[in-house]
Short mmCIF file of N, CA and C in Angstrom, two decimals:
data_model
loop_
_atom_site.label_atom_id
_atom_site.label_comp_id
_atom_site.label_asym_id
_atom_site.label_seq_id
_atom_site.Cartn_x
_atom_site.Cartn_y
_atom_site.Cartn_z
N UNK A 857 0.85 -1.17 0.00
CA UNK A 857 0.00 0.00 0.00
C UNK A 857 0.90 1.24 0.00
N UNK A 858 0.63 2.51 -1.11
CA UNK A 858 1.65 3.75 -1.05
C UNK A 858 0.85 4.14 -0.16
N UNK A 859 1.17 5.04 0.74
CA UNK A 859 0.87 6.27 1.58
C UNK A 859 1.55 6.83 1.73
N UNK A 860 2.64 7.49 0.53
CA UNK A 860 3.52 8.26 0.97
C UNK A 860 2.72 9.59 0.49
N UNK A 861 1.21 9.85 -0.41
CA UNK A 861 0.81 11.01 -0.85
C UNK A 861 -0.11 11.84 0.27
N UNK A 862 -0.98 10.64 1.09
CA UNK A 862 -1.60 10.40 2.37
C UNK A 862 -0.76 11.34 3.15
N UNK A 863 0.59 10.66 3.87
CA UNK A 863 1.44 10.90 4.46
C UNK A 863 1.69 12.73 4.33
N UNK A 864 1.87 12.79 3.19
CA UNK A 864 2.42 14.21 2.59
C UNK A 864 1.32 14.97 2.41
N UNK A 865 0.27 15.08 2.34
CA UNK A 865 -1.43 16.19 2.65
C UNK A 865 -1.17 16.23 4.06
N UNK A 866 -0.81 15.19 4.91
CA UNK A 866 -0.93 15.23 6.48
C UNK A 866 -0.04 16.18 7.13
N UNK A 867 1.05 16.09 6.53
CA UNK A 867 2.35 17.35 6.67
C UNK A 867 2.05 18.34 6.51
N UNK A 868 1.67 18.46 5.41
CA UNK A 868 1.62 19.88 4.68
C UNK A 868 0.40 20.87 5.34
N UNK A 869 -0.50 20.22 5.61
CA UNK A 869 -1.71 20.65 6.05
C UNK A 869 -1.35 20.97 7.63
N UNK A 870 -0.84 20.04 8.24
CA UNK A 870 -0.14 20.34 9.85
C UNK A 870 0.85 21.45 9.69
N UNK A 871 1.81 21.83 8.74
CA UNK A 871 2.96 22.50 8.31
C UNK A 871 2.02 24.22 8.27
N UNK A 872 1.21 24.42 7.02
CA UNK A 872 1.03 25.40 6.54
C UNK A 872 -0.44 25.98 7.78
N UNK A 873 -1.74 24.89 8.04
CA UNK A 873 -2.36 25.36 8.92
C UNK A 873 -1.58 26.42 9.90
N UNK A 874 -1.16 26.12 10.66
CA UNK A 874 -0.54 27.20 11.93
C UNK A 874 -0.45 28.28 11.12
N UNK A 875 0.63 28.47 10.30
CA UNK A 875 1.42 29.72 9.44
C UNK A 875 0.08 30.61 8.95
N UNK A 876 -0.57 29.82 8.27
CA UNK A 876 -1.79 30.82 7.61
C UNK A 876 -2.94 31.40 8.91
N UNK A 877 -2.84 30.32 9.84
CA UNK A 877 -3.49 31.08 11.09
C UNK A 877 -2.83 32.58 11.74
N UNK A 878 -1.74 32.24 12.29
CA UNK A 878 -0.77 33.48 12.57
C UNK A 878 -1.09 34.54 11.69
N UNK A 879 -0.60 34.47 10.60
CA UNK A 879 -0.83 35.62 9.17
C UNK A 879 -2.53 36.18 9.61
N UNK A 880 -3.18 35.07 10.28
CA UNK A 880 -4.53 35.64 9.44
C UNK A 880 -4.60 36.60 10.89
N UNK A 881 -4.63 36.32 11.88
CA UNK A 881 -4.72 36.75 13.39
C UNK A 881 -3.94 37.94 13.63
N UNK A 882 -2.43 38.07 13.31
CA UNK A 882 -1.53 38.92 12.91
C UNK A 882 -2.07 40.11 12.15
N UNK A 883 -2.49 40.55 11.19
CA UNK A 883 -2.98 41.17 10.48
C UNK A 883 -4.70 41.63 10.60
N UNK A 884 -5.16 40.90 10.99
CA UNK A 884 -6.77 40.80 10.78
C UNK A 884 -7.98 40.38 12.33
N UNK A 885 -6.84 39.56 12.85
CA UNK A 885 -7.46 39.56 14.45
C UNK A 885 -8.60 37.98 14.23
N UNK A 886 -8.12 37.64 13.08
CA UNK A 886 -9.17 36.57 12.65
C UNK A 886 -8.76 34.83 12.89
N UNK A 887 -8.76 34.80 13.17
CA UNK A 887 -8.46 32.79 13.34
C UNK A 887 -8.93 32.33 12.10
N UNK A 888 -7.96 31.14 11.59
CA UNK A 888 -7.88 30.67 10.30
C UNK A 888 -9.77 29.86 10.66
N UNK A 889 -9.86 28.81 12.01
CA UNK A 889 -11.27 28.45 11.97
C UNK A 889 -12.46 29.70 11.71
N UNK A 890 -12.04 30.86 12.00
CA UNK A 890 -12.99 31.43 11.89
C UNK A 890 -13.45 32.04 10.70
N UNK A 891 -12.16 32.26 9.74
CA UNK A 891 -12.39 32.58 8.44
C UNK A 891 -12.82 31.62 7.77
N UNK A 892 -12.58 30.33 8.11
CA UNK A 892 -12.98 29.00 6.99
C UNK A 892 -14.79 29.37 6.79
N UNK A 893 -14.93 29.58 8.72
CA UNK A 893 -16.47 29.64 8.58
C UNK A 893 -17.37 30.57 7.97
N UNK A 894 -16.94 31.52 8.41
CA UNK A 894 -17.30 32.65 7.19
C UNK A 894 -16.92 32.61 5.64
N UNK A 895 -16.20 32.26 5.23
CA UNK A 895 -15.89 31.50 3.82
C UNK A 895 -17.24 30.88 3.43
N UNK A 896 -17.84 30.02 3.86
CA UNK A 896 -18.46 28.85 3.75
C UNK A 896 -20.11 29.46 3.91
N UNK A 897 -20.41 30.64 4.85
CA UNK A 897 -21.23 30.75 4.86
C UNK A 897 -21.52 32.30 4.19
N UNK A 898 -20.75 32.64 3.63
CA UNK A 898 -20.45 33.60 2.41
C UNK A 898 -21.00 33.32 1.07
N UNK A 899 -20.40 32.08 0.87
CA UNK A 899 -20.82 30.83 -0.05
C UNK A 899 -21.96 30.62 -0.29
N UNK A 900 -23.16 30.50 0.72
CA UNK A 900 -23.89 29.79 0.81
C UNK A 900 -24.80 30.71 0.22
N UNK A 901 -26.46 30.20 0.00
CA UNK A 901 -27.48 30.18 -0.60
C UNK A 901 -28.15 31.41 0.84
N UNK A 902 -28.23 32.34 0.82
CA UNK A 902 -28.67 33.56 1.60
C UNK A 902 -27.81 33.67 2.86
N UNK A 903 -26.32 32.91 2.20
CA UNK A 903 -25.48 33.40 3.40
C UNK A 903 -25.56 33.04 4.63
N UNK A 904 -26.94 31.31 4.85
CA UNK A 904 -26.69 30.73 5.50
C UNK A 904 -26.63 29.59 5.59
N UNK A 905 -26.08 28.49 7.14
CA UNK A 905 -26.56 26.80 6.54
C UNK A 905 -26.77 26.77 8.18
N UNK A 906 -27.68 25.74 8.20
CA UNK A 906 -27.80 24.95 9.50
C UNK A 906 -26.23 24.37 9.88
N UNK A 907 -26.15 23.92 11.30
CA UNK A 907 -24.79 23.87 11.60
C UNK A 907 -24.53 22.20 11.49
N UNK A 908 -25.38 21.68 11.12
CA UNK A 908 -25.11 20.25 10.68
C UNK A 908 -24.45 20.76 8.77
N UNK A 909 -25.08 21.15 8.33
CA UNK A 909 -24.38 22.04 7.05
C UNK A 909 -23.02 22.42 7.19
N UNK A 910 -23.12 23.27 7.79
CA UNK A 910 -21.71 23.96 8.09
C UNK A 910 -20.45 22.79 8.53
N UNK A 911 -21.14 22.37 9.93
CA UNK A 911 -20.08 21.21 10.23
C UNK A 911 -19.89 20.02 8.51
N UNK A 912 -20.52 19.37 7.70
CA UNK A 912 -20.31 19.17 6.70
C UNK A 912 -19.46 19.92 5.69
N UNK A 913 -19.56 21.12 5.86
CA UNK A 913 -18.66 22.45 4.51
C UNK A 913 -17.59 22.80 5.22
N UNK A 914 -17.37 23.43 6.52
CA UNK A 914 -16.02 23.67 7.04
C UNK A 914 -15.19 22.55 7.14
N UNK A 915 -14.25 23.21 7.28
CA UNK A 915 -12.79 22.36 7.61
C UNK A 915 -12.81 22.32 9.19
N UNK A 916 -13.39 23.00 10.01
CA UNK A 916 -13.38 22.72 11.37
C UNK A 916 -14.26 21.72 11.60
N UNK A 917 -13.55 20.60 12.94
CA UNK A 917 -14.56 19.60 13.18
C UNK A 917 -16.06 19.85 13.47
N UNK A 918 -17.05 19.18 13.00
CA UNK A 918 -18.40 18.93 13.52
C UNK A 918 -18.12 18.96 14.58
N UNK A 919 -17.74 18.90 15.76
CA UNK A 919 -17.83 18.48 17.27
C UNK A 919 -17.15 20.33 17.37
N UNK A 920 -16.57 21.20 17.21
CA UNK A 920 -16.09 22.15 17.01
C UNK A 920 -17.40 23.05 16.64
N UNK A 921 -17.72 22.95 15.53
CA UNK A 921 -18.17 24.07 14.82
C UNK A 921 -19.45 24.88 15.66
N UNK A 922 -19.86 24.49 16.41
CA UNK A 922 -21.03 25.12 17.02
C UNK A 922 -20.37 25.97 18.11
N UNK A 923 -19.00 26.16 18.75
CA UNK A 923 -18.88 26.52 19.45
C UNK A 923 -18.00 27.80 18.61
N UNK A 924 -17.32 27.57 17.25
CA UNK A 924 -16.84 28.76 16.40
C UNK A 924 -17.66 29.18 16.21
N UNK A 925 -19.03 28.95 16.11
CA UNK A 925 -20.41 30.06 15.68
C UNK A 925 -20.86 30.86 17.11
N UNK A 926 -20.81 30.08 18.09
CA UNK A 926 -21.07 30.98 19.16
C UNK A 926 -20.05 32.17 19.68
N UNK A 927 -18.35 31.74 19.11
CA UNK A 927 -17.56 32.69 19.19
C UNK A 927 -17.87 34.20 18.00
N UNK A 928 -18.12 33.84 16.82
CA UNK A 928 -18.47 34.43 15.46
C UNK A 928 -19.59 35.04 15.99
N UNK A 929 -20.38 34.98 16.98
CA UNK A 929 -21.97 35.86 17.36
C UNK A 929 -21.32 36.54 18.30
N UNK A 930 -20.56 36.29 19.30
CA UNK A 930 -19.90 37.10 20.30
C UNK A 930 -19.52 37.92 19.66
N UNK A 931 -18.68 37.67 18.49
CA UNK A 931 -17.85 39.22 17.61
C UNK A 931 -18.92 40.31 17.03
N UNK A 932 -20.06 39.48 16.63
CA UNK A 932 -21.04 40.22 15.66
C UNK A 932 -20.73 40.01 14.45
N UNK A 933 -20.42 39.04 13.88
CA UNK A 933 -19.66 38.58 12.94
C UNK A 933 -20.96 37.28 12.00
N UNK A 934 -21.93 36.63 12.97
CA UNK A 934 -22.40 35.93 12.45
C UNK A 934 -23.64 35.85 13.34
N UNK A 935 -25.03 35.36 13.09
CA UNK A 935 -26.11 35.17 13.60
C UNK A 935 -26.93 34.14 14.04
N UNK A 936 -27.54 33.71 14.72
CA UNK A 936 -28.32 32.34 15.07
C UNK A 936 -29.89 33.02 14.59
N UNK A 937 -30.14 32.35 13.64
CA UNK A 937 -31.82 32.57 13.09
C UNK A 937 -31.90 30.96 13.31
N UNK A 938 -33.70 31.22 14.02
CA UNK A 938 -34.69 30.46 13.97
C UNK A 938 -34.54 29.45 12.62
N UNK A 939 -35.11 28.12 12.23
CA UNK A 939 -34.89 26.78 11.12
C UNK A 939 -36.68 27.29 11.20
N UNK A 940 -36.98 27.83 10.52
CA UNK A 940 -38.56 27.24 10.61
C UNK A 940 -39.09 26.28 9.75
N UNK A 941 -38.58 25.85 9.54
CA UNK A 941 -38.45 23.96 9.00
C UNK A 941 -38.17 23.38 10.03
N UNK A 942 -37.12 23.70 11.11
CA UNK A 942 -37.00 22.63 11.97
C UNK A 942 -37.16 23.48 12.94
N UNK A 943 -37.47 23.26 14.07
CA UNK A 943 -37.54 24.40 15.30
C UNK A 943 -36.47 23.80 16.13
N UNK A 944 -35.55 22.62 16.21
CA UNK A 944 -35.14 21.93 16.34
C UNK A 944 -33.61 22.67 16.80
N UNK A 945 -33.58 23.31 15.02
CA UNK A 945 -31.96 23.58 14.63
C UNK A 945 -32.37 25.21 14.03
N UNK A 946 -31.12 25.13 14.21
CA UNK A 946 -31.44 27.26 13.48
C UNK A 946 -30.02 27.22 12.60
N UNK A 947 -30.28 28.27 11.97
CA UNK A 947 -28.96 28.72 11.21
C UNK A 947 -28.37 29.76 12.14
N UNK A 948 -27.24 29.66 11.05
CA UNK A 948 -25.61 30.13 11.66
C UNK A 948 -26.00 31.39 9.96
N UNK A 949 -26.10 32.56 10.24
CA UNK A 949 -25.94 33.50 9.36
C UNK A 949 -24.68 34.64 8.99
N UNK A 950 -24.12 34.81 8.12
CA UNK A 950 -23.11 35.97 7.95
C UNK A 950 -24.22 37.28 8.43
N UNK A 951 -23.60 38.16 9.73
CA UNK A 951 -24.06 39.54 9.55
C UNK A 951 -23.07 40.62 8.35
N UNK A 952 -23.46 41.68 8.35
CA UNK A 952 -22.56 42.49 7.02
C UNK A 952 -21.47 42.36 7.80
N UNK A 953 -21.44 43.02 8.90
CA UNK A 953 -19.65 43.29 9.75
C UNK A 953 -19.01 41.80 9.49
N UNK A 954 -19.80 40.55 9.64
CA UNK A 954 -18.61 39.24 8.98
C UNK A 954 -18.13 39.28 7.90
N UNK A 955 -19.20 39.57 6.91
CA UNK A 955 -18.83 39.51 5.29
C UNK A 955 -17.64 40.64 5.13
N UNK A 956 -17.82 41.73 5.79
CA UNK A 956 -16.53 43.12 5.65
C UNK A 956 -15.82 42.41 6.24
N UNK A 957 -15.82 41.90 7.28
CA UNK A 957 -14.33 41.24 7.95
C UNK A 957 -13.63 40.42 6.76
N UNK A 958 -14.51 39.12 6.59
CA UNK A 958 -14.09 38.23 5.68
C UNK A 958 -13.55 38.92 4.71
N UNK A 959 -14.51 40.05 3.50
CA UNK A 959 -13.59 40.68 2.57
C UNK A 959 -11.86 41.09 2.56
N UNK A 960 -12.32 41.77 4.23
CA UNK A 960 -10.88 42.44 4.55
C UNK A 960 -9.72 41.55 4.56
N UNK A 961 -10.14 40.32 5.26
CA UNK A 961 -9.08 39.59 5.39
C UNK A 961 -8.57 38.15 4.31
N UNK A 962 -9.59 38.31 3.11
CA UNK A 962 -9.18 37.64 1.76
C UNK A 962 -7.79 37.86 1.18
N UNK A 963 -7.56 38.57 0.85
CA UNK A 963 -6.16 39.14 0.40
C UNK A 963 -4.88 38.67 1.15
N UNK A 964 -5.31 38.53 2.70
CA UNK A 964 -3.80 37.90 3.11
C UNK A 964 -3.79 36.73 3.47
N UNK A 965 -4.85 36.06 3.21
CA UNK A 965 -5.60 34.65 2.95
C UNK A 965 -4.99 33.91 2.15
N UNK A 966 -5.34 34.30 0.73
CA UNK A 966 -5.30 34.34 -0.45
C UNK A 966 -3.56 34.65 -0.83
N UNK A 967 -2.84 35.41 -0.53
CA UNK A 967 -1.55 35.59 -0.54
C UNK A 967 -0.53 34.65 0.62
N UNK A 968 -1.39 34.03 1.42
CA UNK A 968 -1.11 33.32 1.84
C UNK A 968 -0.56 32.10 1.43
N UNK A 969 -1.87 31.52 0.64
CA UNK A 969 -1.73 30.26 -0.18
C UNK A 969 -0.91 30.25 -1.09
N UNK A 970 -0.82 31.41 -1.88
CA UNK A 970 0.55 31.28 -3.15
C UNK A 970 1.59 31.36 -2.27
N UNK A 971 1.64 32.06 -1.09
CA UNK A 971 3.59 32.05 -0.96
C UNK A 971 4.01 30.63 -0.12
N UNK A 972 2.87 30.43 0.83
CA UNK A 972 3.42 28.95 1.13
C UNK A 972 2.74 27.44 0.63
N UNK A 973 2.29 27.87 -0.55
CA UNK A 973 1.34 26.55 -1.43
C UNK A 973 1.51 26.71 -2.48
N UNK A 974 0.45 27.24 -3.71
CA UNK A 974 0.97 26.91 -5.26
C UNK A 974 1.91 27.52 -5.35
N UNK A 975 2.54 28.95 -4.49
CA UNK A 975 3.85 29.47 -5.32
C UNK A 975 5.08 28.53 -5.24
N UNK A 976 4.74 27.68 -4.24
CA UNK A 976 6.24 26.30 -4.52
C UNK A 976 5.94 25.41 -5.38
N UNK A 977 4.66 25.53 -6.31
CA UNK A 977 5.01 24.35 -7.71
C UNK A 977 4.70 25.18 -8.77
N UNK A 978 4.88 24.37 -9.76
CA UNK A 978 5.02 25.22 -11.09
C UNK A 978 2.52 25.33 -11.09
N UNK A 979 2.51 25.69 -12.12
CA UNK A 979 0.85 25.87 -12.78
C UNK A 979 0.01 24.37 -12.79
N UNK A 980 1.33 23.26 -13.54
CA UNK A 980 0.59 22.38 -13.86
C UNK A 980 0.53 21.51 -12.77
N UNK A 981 2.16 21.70 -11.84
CA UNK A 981 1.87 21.08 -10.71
C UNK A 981 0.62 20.88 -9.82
N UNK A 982 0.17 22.47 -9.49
CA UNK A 982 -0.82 22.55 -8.48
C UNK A 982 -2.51 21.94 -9.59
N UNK A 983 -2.62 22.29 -10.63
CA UNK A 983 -3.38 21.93 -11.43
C UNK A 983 -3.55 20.13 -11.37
N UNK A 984 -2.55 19.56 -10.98
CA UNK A 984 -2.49 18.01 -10.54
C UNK A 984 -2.75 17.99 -9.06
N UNK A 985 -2.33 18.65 -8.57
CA UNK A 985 -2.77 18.15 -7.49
C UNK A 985 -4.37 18.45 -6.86
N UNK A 986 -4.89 19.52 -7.84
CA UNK A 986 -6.07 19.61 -7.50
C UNK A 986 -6.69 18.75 -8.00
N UNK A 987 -6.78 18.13 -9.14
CA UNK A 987 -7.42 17.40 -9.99
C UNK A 987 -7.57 16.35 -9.29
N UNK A 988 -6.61 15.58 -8.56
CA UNK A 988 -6.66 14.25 -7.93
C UNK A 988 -6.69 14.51 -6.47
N UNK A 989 -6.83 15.43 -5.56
CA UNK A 989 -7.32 15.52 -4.51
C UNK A 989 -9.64 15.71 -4.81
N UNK A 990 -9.55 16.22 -5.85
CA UNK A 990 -10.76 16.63 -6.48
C UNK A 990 -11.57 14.99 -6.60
N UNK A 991 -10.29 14.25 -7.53
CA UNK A 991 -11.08 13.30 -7.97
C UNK A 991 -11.25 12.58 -6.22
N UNK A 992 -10.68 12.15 -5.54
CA UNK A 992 -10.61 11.68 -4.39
C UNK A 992 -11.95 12.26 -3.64
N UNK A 993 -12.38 13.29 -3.52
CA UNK A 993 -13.32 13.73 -2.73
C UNK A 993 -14.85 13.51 -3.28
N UNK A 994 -15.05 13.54 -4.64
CA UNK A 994 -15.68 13.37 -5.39
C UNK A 994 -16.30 12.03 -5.25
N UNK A 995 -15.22 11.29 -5.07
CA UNK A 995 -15.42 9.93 -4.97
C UNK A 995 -16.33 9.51 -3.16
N UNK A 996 -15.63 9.94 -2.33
CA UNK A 996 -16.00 10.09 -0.85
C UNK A 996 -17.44 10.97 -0.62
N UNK A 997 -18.36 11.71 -1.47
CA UNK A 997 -18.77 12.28 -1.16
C UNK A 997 -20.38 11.45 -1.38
N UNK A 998 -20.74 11.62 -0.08
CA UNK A 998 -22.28 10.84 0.03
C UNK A 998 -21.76 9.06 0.25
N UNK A 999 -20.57 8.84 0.72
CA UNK A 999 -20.23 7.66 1.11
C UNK A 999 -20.70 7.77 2.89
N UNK A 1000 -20.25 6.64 3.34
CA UNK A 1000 -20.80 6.59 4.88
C UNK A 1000 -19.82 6.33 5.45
N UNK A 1001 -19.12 6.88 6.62
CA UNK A 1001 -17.52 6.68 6.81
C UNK A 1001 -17.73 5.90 8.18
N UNK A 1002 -17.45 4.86 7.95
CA UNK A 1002 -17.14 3.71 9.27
C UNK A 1002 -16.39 4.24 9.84
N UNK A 1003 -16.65 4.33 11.28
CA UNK A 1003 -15.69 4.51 12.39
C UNK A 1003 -14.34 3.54 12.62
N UNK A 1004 -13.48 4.42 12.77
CA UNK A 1004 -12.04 3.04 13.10
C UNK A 1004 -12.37 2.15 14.35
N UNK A 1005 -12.93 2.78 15.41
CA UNK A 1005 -13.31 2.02 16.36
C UNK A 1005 -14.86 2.31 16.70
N UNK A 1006 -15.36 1.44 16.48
CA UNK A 1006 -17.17 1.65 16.24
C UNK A 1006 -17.44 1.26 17.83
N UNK A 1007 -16.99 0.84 18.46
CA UNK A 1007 -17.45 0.74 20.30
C UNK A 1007 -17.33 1.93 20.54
N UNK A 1008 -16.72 2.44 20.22
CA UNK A 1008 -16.48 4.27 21.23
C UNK A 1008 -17.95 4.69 21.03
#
């Protein structure tokens, strides 16, 4: 079995996470979790998702993400509206002051990723590696992920 590509997303992602956090906090006062989330709900279809959504679209854990939305409402940054579909669950909303934050802090985001990500491979490089991290997810997506240890 290779896992040396496995191996090397696991690095890189442990490697560059921190760095792009610092940059983002440094400059912007923003935590890399907190920009993912606003990213995501920027994204979204009136700028919001239920937090079973969200935990699905962010990069921060499901077991996490409800407590980055309650930090993101502390700032004024994001909102808890009523599900009136579900009374159950509510959404997690961008207020404007998130979306201006988020704007503000795109650029060193974004300059982020080229100086310590695609700017170390050539065009076609990163163009491969998206393609087959792409095809990989593509593949995983709407699968059912067995637990490594299903007693827990």
């Amino acid at each position: 079995m290779d896992t040396e590509a496995w191996g090397m997303l696991l690095r890189v992602h442990a490697a560059l996470t921190p760095v792009l956090d610092q940059e983002l906090q440094a400059a912007h006062g923003l935590p890399l979790t907190w920009y993912d989330v606003l990213l995501e709900l920027n994204a979204a279809p009136a700028r919001r998702l239920t937090m079973s959504e969200l935990g699905a679209a962010a990069v921060v854990s499901r077991s996490r993400v409800s407590r980055v939305v309650d930090e993101l409402v502390r700032a004024g940054l994001v909102e808890r509206v009523a599900n009136p579909d579900d009374k159950r669950s509510a959404y997690a909303k961008l207020t404007p002051a998130g979306r201006t934050r988020l704007r503000a802090a795109a650029p060193t985001y974004l300059a982020g990723i080229e100086r310590h990500f695609t700017g170390r491979m050539t065009r076609a490089e990163a163009q491969t590696v998206a393609a087959a991290l792409g095809k990989v997810l593509r593949a995983h997506e709407g699968s059912t992920v067995i637990p490594l240890n299903p007693t827990r």
